Amino acid sequence: DQVLHIVPETFQQVQHLQLLHSILLLDLWKPLMPEDITAGEDLHIRVPAPLVHEVKESLDQHMISYRVLIPDVQELVDQSMPRERSSHKQVQEGYVYTQYHPMEEIYEWMTQIQNNYSELVTQHFLGMTFENRPMYYLQISQPSNKPKKIIWMDCGIHAREWISPAFCQWFVKEILQNYKSDPKIRGFLQNLDLYVLPVLNIDGYMYSWKTDRLWRKNRSPYTNGTCYGVDLNRNFNSSWGSIGVSFDCSSDVFCGSEPESEPETRAVAQFIRRKKSDIACFLTIHSYGQLILTPYGSTTEPPRNNEELMQVGKKAAAALRGKYGTIYKVGPSSLILYNNSGSSRDWAHMIGIPLSYTFELRDNGTYGFLLPADQIQPTCEETM
Amino acid sequence: DIKDVGHKYYLELELEDVLDKDSTVNCTAEVLYHLGNKNIAPDVQFTLEGELKSTEEADHVFYTRIRSLEKELVAENIPDSHGHVPPELEPLHLLAWVASGYLVWQNSTENTQLQLAQIKHVKQVKRSDEYLQFDYVVLLHEMVSQEIIPWEMTVLWHPRDGVQVTWNSRQPGHTSG
């Protein structure tokens, strides 16, 4: 859209301008009313983009001289306003990692990331959610001949834990933006592939944006559609249904009708099962609590490689604390949090993945699930 | 473990001032969870080793501001979905936090861990006496069951007397619909 400055010289010119205004429904900025257009007086008129050419031709034909006052109205509008949530945002420069994003924007972000870093990133289909939405993960992989071990990380298995998908997006950005300049990143990408699922419970996440900010579960209906949602982190086949669950759909820890009853659980489990011999480490990101949880939740019986799990976990907590002093506790879920069964972390370990951790990110309850967006950066930086 | 009575816990705590992270006070406490009847709140005894900062000035500012409002204050969703609390509503947020501490205390057992998740709704109720009254609907998050529990409470406050929860009522669940 352009704004033109015109000073009509004769009465005929005034009449022509009034005609143009009424036929093309142009937007008079000055004067306000077409009947106030006067020879010798300034006229400012906004012309919608598709009409610019036609209007200029018509002015030329009638020997009406004009000057372009504003060559691009939208640009001025954008400059004068804080960056608004818009689906036309340039994702690479414009994507704001220090804000929470709805699912539609995360889908777009994945596409953009794959486009912008196509040498390293490929987007893959994992499965469909209950409400028929596609689940995608990003594979970050340095091209190479040798087979590589995989680190898997999923975020957003619980809808209300918004800091979790925010972290997955941050993580991907950090790795990709610093790949060229950081030898450490290049180093570990030589031997490892990173698989990142930014939002596992897509239906639940969308529901927490639109309807209920504190929703936790997925959105599949039970009891003849009178009750919704399975706790996906109680739905895996690891001592399923034994402890720390409810068989009542109205509970926030409802474990479903059977192990892997939920399409989201199945999508992840089928994939991990296929790839399990190559997966060195399984990470699942939650909030809140500031904890690094090791297996198991269903029993206090330690896993066979408990020492290794604790050692690596403690190193991670120390590195995390080194950044901003944030304290994370490390240990088995059954000891430092609560008993639960059917968790993805326990299941991953039980099928043979040696290093399996649940991260509970900030905070400790002060804001809980409603972690302010200004804590996204420090939370993600320390967790990196 | 106290036979026939309950379980007693001895705690050493460091209290941190929410409004000034560098300001801390040590505290020791004894908490007794009673055997059997889950409807009795745990006994709490505590000793502060040091003094809490004076909040007289801020209290006075808040009190005067609310008393001078023409229309009764109403607000919802504090913090909002993005964790944001408008600065002018921060005192109401802090007040709810303290008041829900009372709810948590009265309703805790050894198997619960309750936190204030969000203020769903708050309404000021003007009174003819000197107290400020706020009727809250808060959402408490229980960590073990992961449930979100709506709870109504009436909170009275005065700079001289502090906080009182004069009435509270647990509401039927945060729907699973």
Coordinates of C-alpha atoms in Angstrom, one line a residue:
Chain A
D1 CA 0.0 0.0 0.0
Q2 CA 1.3 3.5 -0.8
V3 CA 0.3 7.0 0.4
L4 CA 0.4 9.6 -2.4
H5 CA 0.8 13.4 -2.0
I6 CA -1.1 15.4 -4.6
V7 CA -1.8 19.1 -5.0
P8 CA -4.6 19.4 -7.5
E9 CA -4.2 22.5 -9.7
T10 CA -7.6 22.8 -11.3
F11 CA -11.2 22.1 -10.6
Q12 CA -11.3 19.4 -13.2
Q13 CA -8.4 17.7 -11.3
V14 CA -10.3 17.9 -8.1
Q15 CA -13.3 16.3 -9.7
H16 CA -11.3 13.5 -11.1
L17 CA -9.7 12.8 -7.8
Q18 CA -13.1 12.8 -6.1
L19 CA -14.2 10.3 -8.8
L20 CA -11.3 8.0 -8.3
H21 CA -11.9 8.1 -4.6
S22 CA -15.5 7.1 -4.9
I23 CA -15.1 4.4 -7.5
L24 CA -12.0 2.8 -6.1
L25 CA -12.9 3.4 -2.5
L26 CA -9.5 4.9 -1.7
D27 CA -8.6 5.9 1.8
L28 CA -8.4 9.7 2.3
W29 CA -5.9 10.7 4.9
K30 CA -6.1 14.4 4.2
P31 CA -8.6 16.0 4.0
L32 CA -11.0 13.6 5.7
M33 CA -13.9 14.2 3.4
P34 CA -13.8 14.1 -0.4
E35 CA -15.9 17.2 -0.7
D36 CA -13.1 19.1 1.1
I37 CA -10.6 18.3 -1.7
T38 CA -9.6 21.7 -3.0
A39 CA -7.3 23.0 -5.7
G40 CA -4.1 24.3 -4.3
E41 CA -4.5 22.2 -1.1
D42 CA -2.5 19.2 0.0
L43 CA -4.1 15.8 -0.6
H44 CA -2.9 12.6 1.0
I45 CA -4.5 9.4 -0.1
R46 CA -3.7 5.8 0.6
V47 CA -3.9 3.4 -2.3
P48 CA -4.1 -0.3 -1.7
A49 CA -1.3 -2.2 -3.3
P50 CA -3.2 -3.9 -6.1
L51 CA -4.6 -0.5 -7.2
V52 CA -1.3 1.5 -7.1
H53 CA -0.5 0.9 -10.8
E54 CA -3.9 1.8 -12.0
V55 CA -4.2 4.9 -9.9
K56 CA -0.8 6.2 -11.0
E57 CA -1.7 5.6 -14.7
S58 CA -4.9 7.5 -14.2
L59 CA -3.2 10.4 -12.6
D60 CA -0.6 10.5 -15.4
Q61 CA -3.4 10.4 -18.0
H62 CA -5.0 13.4 -16.4
M63 CA -1.7 15.2 -16.0
I64 CA -2.0 15.2 -12.2
S65 CA 1.4 15.3 -10.6
Y66 CA 2.0 13.3 -7.5
R67 CA 4.7 12.3 -5.0
V68 CA 5.0 9.1 -3.1
L69 CA 4.8 10.1 0.5
I70 CA 4.9 6.5 2.0
P71 CA 6.2 3.8 -0.3
D72 CA 5.2 0.9 2.0
V73 CA 2.6 1.4 4.7
Q74 CA 2.9 -2.1 6.2
E75 CA 6.6 -1.6 6.8
L76 CA 5.9 1.5 8.8
V77 CA 3.2 -0.2 10.7
D78 CA 5.5 -3.1 11.6
Q79 CA 8.3 -0.8 12.7
S80 CA 6.0 1.1 15.0
M81 CA 4.7 -1.9 16.8
P82 CA 6.4 -4.5 19.0
R83 CA 6.9 -7.8 17.2
E84 CA 3.4 -9.2 17.0
R85 CA 2.6 -12.9 16.9
S86 CA 2.2 -13.4 13.1
S87 CA 2.5 -16.6 11.1
H88 CA 4.4 -14.7 8.4
K89 CA 7.3 -14.2 10.7
Q90 CA 10.7 -14.9 9.2
V91 CA 11.5 -17.8 11.4
Q92 CA 15.3 -17.7 11.3
E93 CA 15.9 -14.1 12.3
G94 CA 12.5 -13.4 13.7
Y95 CA 11.7 -16.5 15.8
V96 CA 11.7 -15.5 19.4
Y97 CA 13.1 -18.3 21.5
T98 CA 12.4 -16.3 24.7
Q99 CA 8.6 -16.6 24.3
Y100 CA 6.3 -19.5 24.4
H101 CA 4.8 -20.5 21.1
P102 CA 1.6 -22.2 20.1
M103 CA 1.7 -25.4 18.1
E104 CA 1.0 -23.8 14.8
E105 CA 4.1 -21.7 15.1
I106 CA 6.2 -24.7 16.3
Y107 CA 5.2 -26.7 13.2
E108 CA 6.3 -23.7 11.0
W109 CA 9.5 -23.4 13.0
M110 CA 10.4 -27.1 12.3
T111 CA 9.9 -26.5 8.6
Q112 CA 12.0 -23.4 8.6
I113 CA 14.8 -25.0 10.6
Q114 CA 15.0 -27.9 8.2
N115 CA 15.1 -25.4 5.3
N116 CA 17.7 -23.2 6.9
Y117 CA 20.0 -26.0 8.1
S118 CA 19.3 -28.6 5.4
E119 CA 22.9 -30.0 5.5
L120 CA 22.4 -31.1 9.1
V121 CA 18.6 -31.3 9.8
T122 CA 15.9 -33.6 8.5
Q123 CA 12.3 -33.6 9.7
H124 CA 10.7 -37.1 10.2
F125 CA 7.2 -38.3 10.7
L126 CA 6.7 -40.3 13.9
G127 CA 2.9 -40.9 14.0
M128 CA -0.5 -39.3 14.5
T129 CA -2.0 -38.0 17.7
F130 CA -5.5 -38.9 18.8
E131 CA -7.0 -35.8 17.2
N132 CA -5.1 -36.7 14.0
R133 CA -2.2 -34.3 14.1
P134 CA 1.2 -35.3 12.8
M135 CA 4.0 -35.9 15.2
Y136 CA 7.4 -34.9 13.8
Y137 CA 10.9 -35.2 15.2
L138 CA 14.0 -33.4 14.0
Q139 CA 17.1 -35.4 13.2
I140 CA 20.4 -33.5 13.6
S141 CA 23.1 -35.5 11.9
Q142 CA 26.4 -34.7 10.4
P143 CA 26.8 -36.6 7.1
S144 CA 29.3 -39.4 7.6
N145 CA 30.0 -43.0 6.6
K146 CA 30.3 -44.4 10.0
P147 CA 27.3 -45.5 12.0
K148 CA 26.5 -43.2 14.9
K149 CA 24.9 -43.6 18.3
I150 CA 21.7 -41.7 18.9
I151 CA 20.7 -39.3 21.7
W152 CA 16.9 -39.1 21.9
M153 CA 15.2 -36.1 23.6
D154 CA 11.4 -35.5 23.8
C155 CA 9.6 -32.5 25.2
G156 CA 6.0 -31.7 26.0
I157 CA 4.7 -35.1 27.1
H158 CA 2.7 -33.2 29.7
A159 CA 0.7 -30.3 28.2
R160 CA 1.0 -27.7 30.9
E161 CA 4.8 -27.9 31.1
W162 CA 5.4 -25.2 28.6
I163 CA 9.1 -24.6 29.5
S164 CA 9.7 -28.1 28.2
P165 CA 8.9 -27.5 24.4
A166 CA 10.6 -24.1 24.8
F167 CA 13.7 -25.9 25.9
C168 CA 13.7 -28.4 22.9
Q169 CA 13.4 -25.4 20.5
W170 CA 16.2 -23.6 22.3
F171 CA 18.4 -26.7 22.3
V172 CA 18.0 -27.2 18.5
K173 CA 18.7 -23.5 17.9
E174 CA 21.8 -23.5 20.1
I175 CA 23.3 -26.6 18.4
L176 CA 22.6 -25.4 14.9
Q177 CA 23.6 -21.8 15.3
N178 CA 26.9 -22.6 17.0
Y179 CA 27.8 -25.7 15.0
K180 CA 30.2 -23.8 12.8
S181 CA 31.9 -21.9 15.5
D182 CA 31.9 -24.4 18.4
P183 CA 34.4 -27.3 18.0
K184 CA 32.7 -29.1 21.0
I185 CA 29.5 -29.3 19.1
R186 CA 31.2 -30.4 15.9
G187 CA 33.1 -32.9 18.0
F188 CA 30.1 -34.7 19.4
L189 CA 28.1 -34.6 16.2
Q190 CA 30.9 -36.6 14.6
N191 CA 30.0 -39.5 16.8
L192 CA 26.4 -38.9 17.7
D193 CA 23.1 -38.1 16.1
L194 CA 20.5 -36.0 17.9
Y195 CA 16.8 -36.8 17.6
V196 CA 14.6 -34.2 19.1
L197 CA 10.8 -34.4 19.4
P198 CA 9.7 -30.8 20.4
V199 CA 6.2 -31.6 21.4
L200 CA 5.0 -35.2 22.1
N201 CA 1.6 -34.5 23.4
I202 CA 0.4 -32.1 20.7
D203 CA -3.3 -32.3 21.3
G204 CA -2.8 -31.6 25.0
Y205 CA -0.4 -28.8 24.4
M206 CA -2.9 -27.1 22.0
Y207 CA -5.7 -27.6 24.6
S208 CA -3.6 -25.9 27.2
W209 CA -3.3 -22.9 24.9
K210 CA -6.9 -22.7 23.9
T211 CA -8.9 -24.0 26.9
D212 CA -7.2 -25.1 30.1
R213 CA -3.7 -23.8 30.8
L214 CA -3.2 -26.5 33.5
W215 CA -4.1 -29.5 31.4
R216 CA -1.7 -32.4 31.7
K217 CA -2.9 -35.4 29.7
N218 CA -3.6 -36.2 26.1
R219 CA -7.2 -35.7 24.7
S220 CA -8.5 -39.2 24.0
P221 CA -12.1 -39.7 25.3
Y222 CA -13.1 -42.4 27.8
T223 CA -16.2 -43.5 29.5
N224 CA -18.4 -42.8 26.5
G225 CA -16.9 -39.4 25.9
T226 CA -17.7 -38.1 29.4
C227 CA -14.0 -37.9 30.4
Y228 CA -10.8 -37.1 28.6
G229 CA -7.2 -37.8 28.7
V230 CA -4.5 -40.3 29.6
D231 CA -1.3 -39.4 31.4
L232 CA 1.1 -40.4 28.6
N233 CA 3.9 -40.8 31.2
R234 CA 1.9 -43.6 32.9
N235 CA 1.0 -45.3 29.6
F236 CA 4.3 -47.0 28.7
N237 CA 4.9 -50.7 29.2
S238 CA 7.1 -50.5 32.3
S239 CA 5.3 -52.1 35.3
W240 CA 2.2 -50.5 33.8
G241 CA -0.6 -49.9 36.2
S242 CA 1.2 -51.1 39.3
I243 CA 1.8 -48.0 41.4
G244 CA 1.4 -44.2 41.3
V245 CA -1.5 -44.4 38.8
S246 CA -5.2 -44.3 38.7
F247 CA -7.6 -46.4 36.6
D248 CA -10.1 -43.6 36.7
C249 CA -10.2 -41.4 33.7
S250 CA -10.9 -38.3 35.8
S251 CA -7.5 -38.6 37.5
D252 CA -4.6 -36.6 36.2
V253 CA -2.5 -39.8 36.4
F254 CA -4.9 -42.1 34.6
C255 CA -2.7 -44.7 32.9
G256 CA -5.1 -45.6 30.1
S257 CA -6.8 -48.9 29.3
E258 CA -3.6 -50.8 28.7
P259 CA 0.1 -50.2 28.1
E260 CA 0.5 -48.1 24.9
S261 CA -3.2 -47.7 24.6
E262 CA -2.6 -44.1 23.3
P263 CA -1.5 -43.3 19.7
E264 CA 1.1 -40.8 21.0
T265 CA 2.7 -43.5 23.2
R266 CA 2.6 -46.0 20.4
A267 CA 4.2 -43.7 18.0
V268 CA 7.2 -43.1 20.3
A269 CA 7.5 -46.6 21.5
Q270 CA 7.4 -48.2 18.1
F271 CA 10.2 -45.9 16.9
I272 CA 12.4 -46.3 20.0
R273 CA 12.0 -50.1 19.9
R274 CA 13.1 -50.2 16.2
K275 CA 16.2 -48.0 17.0
K276 CA 17.0 -49.2 20.5
S277 CA 20.3 -50.8 19.8
D278 CA 21.6 -47.5 18.5
I279 CA 20.3 -45.3 21.2
A280 CA 22.9 -44.4 23.8
C281 CA 20.8 -42.0 25.8
F282 CA 17.1 -41.3 26.3
L283 CA 16.0 -37.9 27.7
T284 CA 12.5 -36.8 28.5
I285 CA 12.0 -33.2 29.5
H286 CA 9.3 -32.1 32.1
S287 CA 8.7 -29.4 34.7
Y288 CA 8.7 -28.5 37.4
G289 CA 10.9 -29.5 40.3
Q290 CA 14.6 -29.0 39.3
L291 CA 15.4 -32.7 39.3
I292 CA 17.4 -35.2 37.2
L293 CA 15.5 -38.4 37.7
T294 CA 17.0 -41.9 37.0
P295 CA 15.1 -45.2 36.8
Y296 CA 13.0 -46.5 38.4
G297 CA 9.7 -45.0 39.6
S298 CA 8.0 -48.3 40.1
T299 CA 10.5 -49.8 42.5
T300 CA 13.4 -48.7 44.7
E301 CA 15.4 -51.7 43.4
P302 CA 18.3 -49.9 41.7
P303 CA 18.9 -50.5 38.0
R304 CA 22.0 -52.6 37.1
N305 CA 24.0 -49.6 36.0
N306 CA 22.9 -47.3 38.8
E307 CA 26.4 -46.1 39.5
E308 CA 27.0 -44.9 36.0
L309 CA 23.5 -43.3 35.8
M310 CA 24.2 -41.4 39.1
Q311 CA 27.7 -40.4 38.1
V312 CA 26.6 -38.9 34.7
G313 CA 23.5 -37.3 36.3
K314 CA 25.6 -35.7 39.0
K315 CA 28.0 -34.3 36.5
A316 CA 25.1 -32.8 34.6
A317 CA 23.7 -31.2 37.8
A318 CA 27.1 -29.8 38.6
A319 CA 27.4 -28.3 35.2
L320 CA 23.9 -26.9 35.4
R321 CA 24.6 -25.3 38.8
G322 CA 27.8 -23.8 37.5
K323 CA 25.8 -21.5 35.2
Y324 CA 23.4 -19.6 37.5
G325 CA 23.6 -21.5 40.8
T326 CA 20.4 -23.4 40.2
I327 CA 20.3 -26.5 42.3
Y328 CA 19.0 -29.8 40.7
K329 CA 18.7 -32.9 42.8
V330 CA 19.7 -36.2 41.2
G331 CA 18.4 -39.7 41.9
P332 CA 15.8 -42.4 41.2
S333 CA 12.3 -41.2 40.9
S334 CA 11.0 -43.6 43.5
L335 CA 13.3 -42.1 46.1
I336 CA 13.4 -38.4 45.4
L337 CA 10.0 -37.8 43.8
Y338 CA 7.3 -40.3 44.0
N339 CA 6.4 -43.8 42.9
N340 CA 5.0 -44.1 39.5
S341 CA 4.8 -46.8 36.8
G342 CA 4.5 -46.7 33.1
S343 CA 6.9 -43.8 32.6
S344 CA 8.8 -43.5 29.3
R345 CA 12.1 -43.2 31.2
D346 CA 11.7 -46.5 33.0
W347 CA 10.5 -48.2 29.8
A348 CA 13.4 -47.0 27.8
H349 CA 15.8 -48.3 30.4
M350 CA 14.0 -51.6 30.6
I351 CA 14.3 -52.3 26.9
G352 CA 18.0 -51.8 27.1
I353 CA 18.9 -48.1 26.7
P354 CA 21.6 -47.6 29.3
L355 CA 21.3 -43.9 30.0
S356 CA 17.7 -42.8 30.6
Y357 CA 16.8 -39.6 32.4
T358 CA 13.8 -37.4 33.2
F359 CA 14.7 -33.8 33.6
E360 CA 12.3 -31.7 35.7
L361 CA 13.2 -28.1 34.8
R362 CA 12.6 -24.9 36.8
D363 CA 11.2 -24.0 39.1
N364 CA 10.5 -25.3 42.6
G365 CA 6.9 -24.2 42.8
T366 CA 7.1 -20.4 43.0
Y367 CA 5.6 -20.2 39.5
G368 CA 5.4 -23.9 38.9
F369 CA 3.9 -24.6 35.5
L370 CA 3.4 -20.9 34.8
L371 CA 7.1 -20.1 34.5
P372 CA 7.5 -16.5 33.3
A373 CA 8.8 -16.2 29.8
D374 CA 11.7 -14.2 31.1
Q375 CA 13.0 -17.4 32.7
I376 CA 13.1 -19.3 29.4
Q377 CA 16.6 -18.0 28.6
P378 CA 18.3 -18.7 31.9
T379 CA 16.5 -22.1 32.3
C380 CA 17.6 -23.2 28.8
E381 CA 21.1 -21.8 29.1
E382 CA 21.8 -23.7 32.3
T383 CA 20.3 -26.9 31.0
M384 CA 22.4 -26.7 27.8
Chain B
D1 CA 8.5 -42.1 64.8
I2 CA 6.5 -41.5 67.9
K3 CA 4.6 -44.6 68.9
D4 CA 0.8 -44.2 68.8
V5 CA 1.1 -40.5 68.1
G6 CA 2.6 -40.0 64.7
H7 CA 5.8 -39.0 62.8
K8 CA 7.8 -36.0 63.8
Y9 CA 10.2 -34.3 61.5
Y10 CA 13.0 -32.0 62.6
L11 CA 13.9 -29.4 60.0
E12 CA 16.6 -26.8 59.4
L13 CA 15.5 -24.3 56.9
E14 CA 16.8 -21.2 55.2
L15 CA 14.1 -18.7 54.4
E16 CA 14.6 -16.5 51.4
D17 CA 12.8 -13.2 51.0
V18 CA 10.8 -13.4 47.8
L19 CA 11.3 -9.7 47.2
D20 CA 15.0 -9.7 48.0
K21 CA 16.8 -12.9 47.1
D22 CA 20.0 -11.9 49.1
S23 CA 18.0 -11.6 52.3
T24 CA 17.9 -14.9 54.2
V25 CA 16.9 -16.0 57.7
N26 CA 17.6 -19.4 59.2
C27 CA 14.8 -21.2 60.8
T28 CA 14.4 -24.5 62.7
A29 CA 11.1 -26.3 62.9
E30 CA 9.4 -29.4 64.2
V31 CA 6.5 -30.9 62.3
L32 CA 4.3 -33.6 63.7
Y33 CA 2.0 -35.6 61.4
H34 CA -0.7 -37.3 63.5
L35 CA -1.4 -41.0 63.1
G36 CA -4.7 -42.1 61.9
N37 CA -7.0 -39.1 61.5
K38 CA -6.0 -37.4 58.3
N39 CA -8.3 -34.5 59.0
I40 CA -6.1 -33.0 61.6
A41 CA -3.5 -30.6 60.4
P42 CA 0.1 -31.3 61.3
D43 CA 1.5 -29.5 64.4
V44 CA 4.1 -27.0 63.5
Q45 CA 6.5 -25.3 65.9
F46 CA 9.2 -23.1 64.6
T47 CA 12.0 -20.7 65.7
L48 CA 13.3 -17.9 63.6
E49 CA 17.0 -17.2 64.0
G50 CA 17.0 -13.6 63.1
E51 CA 14.4 -11.0 62.1
L52 CA 12.2 -10.6 59.2
K53 CA 12.4 -7.3 57.3
S54 CA 9.9 -4.6 58.0
T55 CA 7.3 -4.2 55.3
E56 CA 5.6 -1.3 57.0
E57 CA 5.9 1.2 54.2
A58 CA 4.9 -1.2 51.4
D59 CA 2.0 -2.4 53.5
H60 CA 0.8 1.1 54.1
V61 CA 1.0 2.0 50.4
F62 CA -1.0 -1.1 49.4
Y63 CA -3.6 -0.6 52.1
T64 CA -4.2 3.1 51.2
R65 CA -4.3 2.3 47.5
I66 CA -7.0 -0.4 48.0
R67 CA -9.0 1.6 50.4
S68 CA -9.2 4.5 48.0
L69 CA -10.5 2.4 45.1
E70 CA -13.9 3.5 44.0
K71 CA -14.8 0.2 42.3
E72 CA -14.1 -3.1 44.0
L73 CA -11.0 -4.7 42.5
V74 CA -11.5 -7.8 40.4
A75 CA -8.8 -9.8 38.6
E76 CA -8.3 -13.3 37.1
N77 CA -5.5 -15.7 36.1
I78 CA -2.6 -14.5 38.1
P79 CA 0.0 -15.3 36.9
D80 CA -1.3 -15.5 33.3
S81 CA -0.6 -18.3 30.9
H82 CA 2.9 -16.9 30.2
G83 CA 3.8 -16.6 33.9
H84 CA 3.3 -12.8 33.9
V85 CA 1.9 -10.8 36.8
P86 CA 1.1 -7.1 36.2
P87 CA 3.1 -5.1 38.8
E88 CA 0.0 -3.5 40.3
L89 CA -1.4 -7.0 41.1
E90 CA 1.8 -8.4 42.6
P91 CA 0.6 -7.6 46.2
L92 CA -2.6 -9.6 45.6
H93 CA -0.5 -12.4 44.3
L94 CA 1.7 -12.4 47.4
L95 CA -1.3 -12.2 49.6
A96 CA -2.8 -15.3 47.9
W97 CA 0.5 -17.1 48.3
V98 CA 0.6 -16.5 52.1
A99 CA -3.1 -17.3 52.5
S100 CA -2.8 -20.6 50.5
G101 CA 0.1 -21.5 52.8
Y102 CA -2.6 -21.8 55.4
L103 CA -4.7 -24.0 53.2
V104 CA -1.6 -26.1 52.5
W105 CA -0.8 -26.5 56.1
Q106 CA -4.4 -27.4 57.1
N107 CA -4.6 -30.0 54.3
S108 CA -1.1 -31.6 54.2
T109 CA -0.2 -35.2 55.1
E110 CA 3.1 -37.0 54.7
N111 CA 1.9 -38.1 51.2
T112 CA 1.0 -34.8 49.8
Q113 CA 3.0 -31.9 48.4
L114 CA 0.8 -28.9 47.7
Q115 CA 1.7 -25.7 45.9
L116 CA -0.3 -22.6 44.7
A117 CA -0.5 -23.0 40.9
Q118 CA -2.6 -20.0 40.0
I119 CA -5.1 -17.5 41.2
K120 CA -8.1 -18.2 39.1
H121 CA -10.2 -15.3 40.3
V122 CA -10.0 -12.6 43.0
K123 CA -12.6 -10.1 44.1
Q124 CA -12.3 -7.4 46.6
V125 CA -15.2 -7.1 49.0
K126 CA -15.5 -3.6 50.7
R127 CA -16.1 -3.7 54.4
S128 CA -17.3 -1.2 56.9
D129 CA -14.5 -2.0 59.3
E130 CA -10.8 -1.4 58.7
Y131 CA -10.0 -4.7 57.2
L132 CA -9.4 -5.4 53.5
Q133 CA -11.3 -8.5 52.3
F134 CA -10.5 -10.5 49.2
D135 CA -12.5 -13.5 48.0
Y136 CA -10.2 -15.8 46.1
V137 CA -10.6 -18.8 43.9
V138 CA -7.1 -20.4 43.8
L139 CA -5.8 -23.5 42.1
L140 CA -3.6 -25.7 44.2
H141 CA -1.3 -28.3 42.5
E142 CA -0.8 -31.5 44.4
M143 CA 2.5 -33.1 43.2
V144 CA 1.9 -36.8 44.0
S145 CA -1.6 -37.1 42.4
Q146 CA -0.7 -34.3 39.9
E147 CA -4.2 -33.0 40.5
I148 CA -5.2 -29.3 40.2
I149 CA -7.6 -28.5 43.1
P150 CA -9.8 -25.4 42.9
W151 CA -10.2 -23.8 46.3
E152 CA -12.3 -20.8 47.5
M153 CA -11.1 -18.7 50.4
T154 CA -11.9 -15.5 52.0
V155 CA -8.9 -13.5 53.1
L156 CA -8.8 -10.6 55.5
W157 CA -5.8 -8.3 55.8
H158 CA -4.7 -5.3 57.7
P159 CA -1.2 -3.9 58.1
R160 CA -1.3 -4.2 61.8
D161 CA -2.9 -7.7 62.0
G162 CA -1.5 -9.5 59.0
V163 CA -3.4 -12.2 57.1
Q164 CA -6.4 -14.3 58.1
V165 CA -8.2 -16.9 56.2
T166 CA -11.7 -16.6 57.6
W167 CA -13.4 -19.1 55.4
N168 CA -12.3 -21.7 52.8
S169 CA -13.9 -24.4 50.8
R170 CA -12.4 -27.1 48.6
Q171 CA -14.2 -27.2 45.2
P172 CA -15.0 -30.3 43.1
G173 CA -12.1 -31.2 40.7
H174 CA -10.6 -29.3 37.9
T175 CA -12.7 -31.1 35.2
S176 CA -11.4 -34.0 33.2
G177 CA -13.6 -32.9 30.4

